[in-house]
Amino acid sequence: MDLLKHKVHTAYKGVAESLMSTRTTSAFIDKGVVSPEEFVIAGDFLVAQCPTWSWQGGEPKNARSFLPLDKQFLVTRNVPCLMRAAAMEEYAGGEKMLDGDDDGWVEAGGSGGVRSGGVTGDDDIADIDDVPDIGGLHVDDSAVAATAAAAAAEAAVATAAAGADAEDDGDIPDMDDFVDLAAEAEEDEASALPAQHGAGAGASGNDDHILKTRTYDLSITYDKYYQTPRVWLNGYDERRQALDPKRALEDISAEHAQKTVTIDPHPHTSVPSASIHPCKHGPVMKKLTDMMAKPGTQPSVEHYLFVFLKFIASVVPTIEYDYTLAI
């Protein structure tokens, strides 16, 4: 979004919000928008079903009067982001439709490469037609008899050897009766070392096996102007250092990164954050709500944020937050 245009729109939106009244009637089915009261109802249901989400109050000076002081916005923290969105889109772009006997199936993207064990593809796997027919094998009776006789002879020799070993065992001292003076000396030296030295070495070794990824804190606020939820992203790199909000664009689908994502101060914490602009949220939610509707029934406003987060997942496909209903 053009920077100057965005600044002008933000200023206009701030003035308009200060003058406009707050929605008090329900319109999520007709227009895809919600009132602050419905936002709280949907938020309570999300928190109850997904404990990774919680309500926050934020800074008192930034509190919105139309929301409870302790329920100003929703947040989930330390959400993993294993890969950049471009890498996922590149992989997805490699998919191809199969035909023939596999018609209707899709082969996953990517170049495949060498599999574990050195197998490179289906061509390396033996065809079942190449396996010999076991019914056509002929067993020589004389060979079977010879094999049985050899096995009996080996068993007899093993039995005799075991008896001799049992007689000799009484004359051999048990090694457990000896004291290893060298081992005791090593144990004494080890116990004299500082405890933190050993712990530090172990911790360093364990860290090598920990997968370090980007993480995000996601929050959902209520936008009075658009009358919909709005998502905010605060990222951290692999060393848990705060990520420049502009770098969050790497984890947003290319289709949305330069069109609907802006960098603004968070309305409740004032921290610069990447935000998915809500200008299209209402129409999209209306369409999704219509898809959910069944003959004779209407979707419940409690499920609004679950549908909303499913929609946002298409914008941030590699940020793995929770939006699943608990059973």
Coordinates of C-alpha atoms in Angstrom, one line a residue:
M1 CA 0.0 0.0 0.0
D2 CA 1.3 3.5 -0.9
L3 CA 2.9 5.1 2.1
L4 CA 1.4 8.6 1.6
K5 CA -2.0 7.2 0.8
H6 CA -1.8 5.0 3.9
K7 CA -0.9 7.9 6.2
V8 CA -3.8 10.0 4.8
H9 CA -6.2 7.1 5.2
T10 CA -5.0 6.5 8.8
A11 CA -5.6 10.1 9.8
Y12 CA -9.0 10.1 8.2
K13 CA -9.9 6.8 9.9
G14 CA -8.9 8.2 13.3
V15 CA -11.1 11.2 12.9
A16 CA -14.1 9.1 11.6
E17 CA -13.8 6.7 14.5
S18 CA -14.0 9.5 17.0
L19 CA -17.2 10.8 15.4
M20 CA -19.0 7.6 14.4
S21 CA -21.2 5.6 16.8
T22 CA -20.4 2.1 17.9
R23 CA -22.4 -0.8 16.2
T24 CA -24.9 -2.3 18.6
T25 CA -26.9 -4.5 16.3
S26 CA -25.9 -7.8 14.8
A27 CA -25.0 -7.9 11.1
F28 CA -22.5 -10.7 10.8
I29 CA -24.9 -12.8 8.6
D30 CA -26.0 -9.9 6.4
K31 CA -22.7 -8.0 6.1
G32 CA -20.0 -10.1 7.7
V33 CA -19.3 -7.5 10.4
V34 CA -19.7 -7.8 14.2
S35 CA -20.5 -5.5 17.1
P36 CA -18.1 -5.1 20.0
E37 CA -20.4 -7.3 22.1
E38 CA -20.3 -10.0 19.5
F39 CA -16.5 -9.7 19.3
V40 CA -16.3 -10.4 23.0
I41 CA -18.7 -13.4 22.7
A42 CA -16.6 -14.9 19.8
G43 CA -13.4 -14.2 21.7
D44 CA -14.7 -15.9 24.9
F45 CA -15.5 -19.0 22.8
L46 CA -12.1 -18.9 21.1
V47 CA -10.3 -18.7 24.5
A48 CA -12.5 -21.5 25.9
Q49 CA -11.8 -23.9 23.0
C50 CA -8.1 -22.9 22.4
P51 CA -6.2 -22.2 25.6
T52 CA -3.3 -20.9 23.6
W53 CA -5.4 -17.7 23.1
S54 CA -6.1 -15.3 26.0
W55 CA -7.6 -11.9 26.6
Q56 CA -5.4 -8.9 27.3
G57 CA -6.1 -5.5 28.7
G58 CA -3.2 -3.6 27.2
E59 CA -2.2 -0.1 28.3
P60 CA -5.0 1.7 30.2
K61 CA -4.5 4.9 28.2
N62 CA -5.2 3.0 25.0
A63 CA -8.3 1.2 26.3
R64 CA -11.5 1.3 24.1
S65 CA -14.5 2.4 26.1
F66 CA -16.8 0.0 24.1
L67 CA -14.9 -3.1 25.3
P68 CA -14.3 -4.5 28.8
L69 CA -11.1 -3.3 30.3
D70 CA -9.7 -6.8 30.7
K71 CA -10.9 -7.9 27.2
Q72 CA -9.4 -5.3 24.9
F73 CA -7.7 -7.7 22.5
L74 CA -6.8 -11.4 22.1
V75 CA -3.3 -12.8 21.9
T76 CA -1.4 -16.0 21.3
R77 CA 2.4 -16.1 21.9
N78 CA 5.4 -18.0 20.6
V79 CA 3.7 -19.3 17.5
P80 CA 6.3 -21.2 15.4
C81 CA 7.0 -20.2 11.8
L82 CA 9.2 -23.0 10.3
M83 CA 9.7 -21.5 6.8
R84 CA 9.2 -18.4 4.7
A85 CA 6.0 -18.1 2.8
A86 CA 7.9 -17.9 -0.5
A87 CA 9.4 -21.3 0.1
M88 CA 6.1 -22.8 0.8
E89 CA 4.5 -21.2 -2.3
E90 CA 7.5 -22.5 -4.4
Y91 CA 6.9 -26.0 -3.1
A92 CA 3.1 -25.8 -3.7
G93 CA 3.8 -24.5 -7.2
G94 CA 5.6 -27.8 -8.0
E95 CA 2.4 -29.8 -7.7
K96 CA 1.0 -31.6 -10.7
M97 CA -2.1 -33.5 -11.5
L98 CA -1.8 -37.2 -12.2
D99 CA -3.7 -39.1 -14.9
G100 CA -4.3 -42.7 -15.8
D101 CA -5.0 -45.0 -12.9
D102 CA -4.2 -42.1 -10.5
D103 CA -6.5 -39.6 -12.2
G104 CA -7.8 -37.1 -9.6
W105 CA -4.8 -37.3 -7.4
V106 CA -2.0 -34.7 -7.0
E107 CA 1.7 -35.4 -6.8
A108 CA 3.3 -33.2 -4.1
G109 CA 5.5 -30.3 -5.1
G110 CA 9.3 -30.3 -4.9
S111 CA 12.0 -32.0 -6.9
G112 CA 11.9 -35.2 -4.8
G113 CA 15.6 -35.8 -4.4
V114 CA 17.2 -38.8 -2.9
R115 CA 15.2 -40.6 -0.2
S116 CA 16.6 -42.1 2.9
G117 CA 18.5 -45.3 2.3
G118 CA 19.6 -44.2 -1.1
V119 CA 16.3 -44.9 -2.9
T120 CA 15.7 -42.3 -5.5
G121 CA 12.3 -43.2 -6.9
D122 CA 9.8 -45.9 -7.8
D123 CA 12.1 -47.2 -10.5
D124 CA 14.5 -48.6 -7.8
I125 CA 11.7 -50.7 -6.2
A126 CA 11.4 -54.2 -7.4
D127 CA 8.3 -55.0 -9.3
I128 CA 6.1 -57.7 -7.7
D129 CA 6.1 -59.6 -11.0
D130 CA 9.9 -60.1 -10.6
V131 CA 9.6 -62.0 -7.3
P132 CA 10.1 -65.7 -8.0
D133 CA 7.1 -68.0 -7.5
I134 CA 7.8 -70.0 -4.3
G135 CA 5.5 -72.8 -5.6
G136 CA 8.0 -73.5 -8.4
L137 CA 10.9 -74.2 -6.0
H138 CA 12.1 -77.8 -5.7
V139 CA 13.6 -79.1 -2.3
D140 CA 16.1 -81.9 -2.4
D141 CA 15.3 -84.5 0.3
S142 CA 18.9 -85.6 0.6
A143 CA 20.0 -82.0 1.2
V144 CA 17.5 -81.7 4.0
A145 CA 18.7 -84.8 5.7
A146 CA 22.3 -83.7 5.5
T147 CA 21.5 -80.3 7.0
A148 CA 19.6 -82.0 9.9
A149 CA 22.5 -84.2 10.7
A150 CA 25.0 -81.3 10.7
A151 CA 22.7 -79.4 13.0
A152 CA 22.5 -82.3 15.5
A153 CA 26.3 -82.7 15.6
E154 CA 26.7 -78.9 16.3
A155 CA 24.2 -79.1 19.1
A156 CA 26.1 -82.1 20.7
V157 CA 29.4 -80.2 20.6
A158 CA 27.8 -77.1 22.1
T159 CA 26.3 -79.1 25.0
A160 CA 29.7 -80.7 25.8
A161 CA 31.5 -77.3 25.7
A162 CA 28.8 -75.8 28.1
G163 CA 29.4 -78.6 30.6
A164 CA 33.2 -78.0 30.6
D165 CA 32.7 -74.3 31.1
A166 CA 30.4 -74.9 34.0
E167 CA 33.1 -77.0 35.8
D168 CA 35.8 -74.4 35.2
D169 CA 33.6 -71.5 36.4
G170 CA 34.1 -72.5 40.0
D171 CA 37.9 -71.9 39.7
I172 CA 37.6 -68.4 38.1
P173 CA 37.2 -65.5 40.5
D174 CA 34.3 -63.1 40.0
M175 CA 35.4 -59.8 38.5
D176 CA 32.9 -58.0 40.7
D177 CA 35.0 -59.0 43.7
F178 CA 37.9 -56.8 42.5
V179 CA 38.0 -53.0 43.2
D180 CA 39.0 -50.9 40.3
L181 CA 41.3 -48.3 41.9
A182 CA 41.7 -46.3 38.7
A183 CA 38.0 -46.0 38.3
E184 CA 37.7 -44.8 41.9
A185 CA 40.3 -42.2 41.3
E186 CA 38.5 -40.9 38.2
E187 CA 35.2 -40.7 40.2
D188 CA 36.9 -38.7 43.0
E189 CA 38.3 -36.2 40.4
A190 CA 35.0 -35.9 38.7
S191 CA 33.2 -35.1 42.0
A192 CA 35.8 -32.4 42.7
L193 CA 34.9 -30.5 39.5
P194 CA 32.6 -27.5 39.8
A195 CA 28.9 -28.5 39.2
Q196 CA 28.2 -25.6 36.8
H197 CA 31.0 -26.7 34.5
G198 CA 29.4 -30.0 33.8
A199 CA 26.0 -28.6 33.5
G200 CA 27.1 -25.9 31.1
A201 CA 28.7 -28.4 28.8
G202 CA 25.6 -30.6 28.8
A203 CA 23.3 -27.6 28.0
S204 CA 25.5 -26.6 25.1
G205 CA 25.4 -30.0 23.7
N206 CA 21.6 -30.2 24.0
D207 CA 21.1 -26.9 22.3
D208 CA 22.7 -28.3 19.1
H209 CA 19.7 -30.6 18.7
I210 CA 17.0 -27.9 19.2
L211 CA 15.3 -26.7 16.1
K212 CA 15.5 -22.9 16.2
T213 CA 12.7 -21.1 14.2
R214 CA 11.1 -17.7 14.0
T215 CA 8.2 -17.2 16.3
Y216 CA 5.3 -14.7 16.4
D217 CA 3.0 -13.2 18.9
L218 CA -0.4 -12.8 17.1
S219 CA -3.1 -10.5 18.4
I220 CA -6.6 -9.7 17.3
T221 CA -8.2 -6.3 18.0
Y222 CA -11.6 -4.9 17.2
D223 CA -11.6 -2.3 14.4
K224 CA -14.4 0.2 15.1
Y225 CA -14.3 1.8 11.6
Y226 CA -14.5 -1.5 9.6
Q227 CA -16.4 -3.3 12.4
T228 CA -14.4 -6.5 12.1
P229 CA -11.4 -8.1 13.8
R230 CA -7.9 -7.1 12.8
V231 CA -4.8 -9.2 13.1
W232 CA -1.4 -7.9 14.3
L233 CA 2.0 -9.7 14.0
N234 CA 5.1 -9.2 16.2
G235 CA 7.9 -11.5 15.2
Y236 CA 11.1 -12.8 16.8
D237 CA 14.1 -14.3 14.9
E238 CA 15.8 -17.6 15.7
R239 CA 17.7 -16.0 18.6
R240 CA 14.5 -14.5 20.1
Q241 CA 15.4 -11.0 19.1
A242 CA 12.6 -8.8 18.0
L243 CA 12.0 -8.9 14.2
D244 CA 11.8 -5.8 12.2
P245 CA 8.1 -5.6 11.2
K246 CA 9.1 -5.2 7.6
R247 CA 10.7 -8.7 7.7
A248 CA 7.3 -10.1 8.7
L249 CA 6.4 -9.6 5.0
E250 CA 8.6 -12.7 4.3
D251 CA 6.0 -14.8 6.2
I252 CA 3.0 -13.4 4.4
S253 CA 1.8 -14.8 1.1
A254 CA 3.0 -12.8 -1.9
E255 CA -0.6 -12.1 -3.0
H256 CA -1.2 -10.1 0.2
A257 CA 2.3 -8.9 1.3
Q258 CA 2.4 -5.7 -0.8
K259 CA -1.4 -5.1 -0.9
T260 CA -3.1 -5.6 2.4
V261 CA -0.3 -5.6 5.0
T262 CA 0.7 -2.4 6.6
I263 CA 3.2 -1.4 9.4
D264 CA 1.4 0.5 12.2
P265 CA 1.6 1.0 16.0
H266 CA -0.4 -1.6 17.8
P267 CA -3.6 0.2 19.0
H268 CA -3.2 -1.2 22.6
T269 CA 0.6 -1.6 23.1
S270 CA 1.9 1.1 20.7
V271 CA 4.6 -1.3 19.5
P272 CA 5.2 -1.1 15.7
S273 CA 3.6 -4.2 14.2
A274 CA 2.7 -5.8 10.8
S275 CA -1.0 -5.8 10.4
I276 CA -3.4 -7.3 7.9
H277 CA -5.6 -4.4 6.8
P278 CA -9.3 -5.1 7.5
C279 CA -10.7 -3.2 4.5
K280 CA -11.8 -6.5 2.8
H281 CA -12.6 -8.5 6.0
G282 CA -16.3 -7.8 6.0
P283 CA -17.1 -8.9 2.4
V284 CA -14.8 -12.0 2.8
M285 CA -16.5 -13.0 6.1
K286 CA -19.9 -12.5 4.5
K287 CA -19.0 -14.9 1.8
L288 CA -17.6 -17.5 4.2
T289 CA -20.7 -17.1 6.5
D290 CA -22.9 -17.8 3.5
M291 CA -20.9 -20.9 2.7
M292 CA -21.4 -22.2 6.3
A293 CA -25.1 -21.6 6.3
K294 CA -27.3 -24.7 6.1
P295 CA -31.0 -24.9 5.2
G296 CA -33.1 -24.0 8.2
T297 CA -30.1 -22.9 10.4
Q298 CA -27.8 -20.0 10.8
P299 CA -24.2 -19.9 11.8
S300 CA -23.5 -18.9 15.4
V301 CA -21.6 -15.7 16.1
E302 CA -19.5 -17.8 18.6
H303 CA -17.8 -19.4 15.6
Y304 CA -17.0 -16.1 14.0
L305 CA -13.4 -15.9 15.0
F306 CA -12.7 -19.6 14.1
V307 CA -13.9 -18.8 10.5
F308 CA -11.9 -15.5 10.6
L309 CA -8.7 -17.3 11.6
K310 CA -9.2 -19.9 8.9
F311 CA -9.3 -17.1 6.4
I312 CA -6.2 -15.4 7.9
A313 CA -4.4 -18.7 7.6
S314 CA -4.4 -18.2 3.8
V315 CA -2.6 -14.9 4.3
V316 CA 0.1 -16.2 6.7
P317 CA 0.3 -19.9 5.7
T318 CA 3.5 -20.7 7.6
I319 CA 2.6 -19.2 11.0
E320 CA 1.1 -22.2 12.8
Y321 CA -1.4 -20.7 15.2
D322 CA -4.3 -22.7 16.7
Y323 CA -7.8 -22.2 15.4
T324 CA -9.2 -25.7 15.8
L325 CA -12.3 -26.6 17.9
A326 CA -11.6 -28.8 20.9
I327 CA -13.7 -32.0 21.0

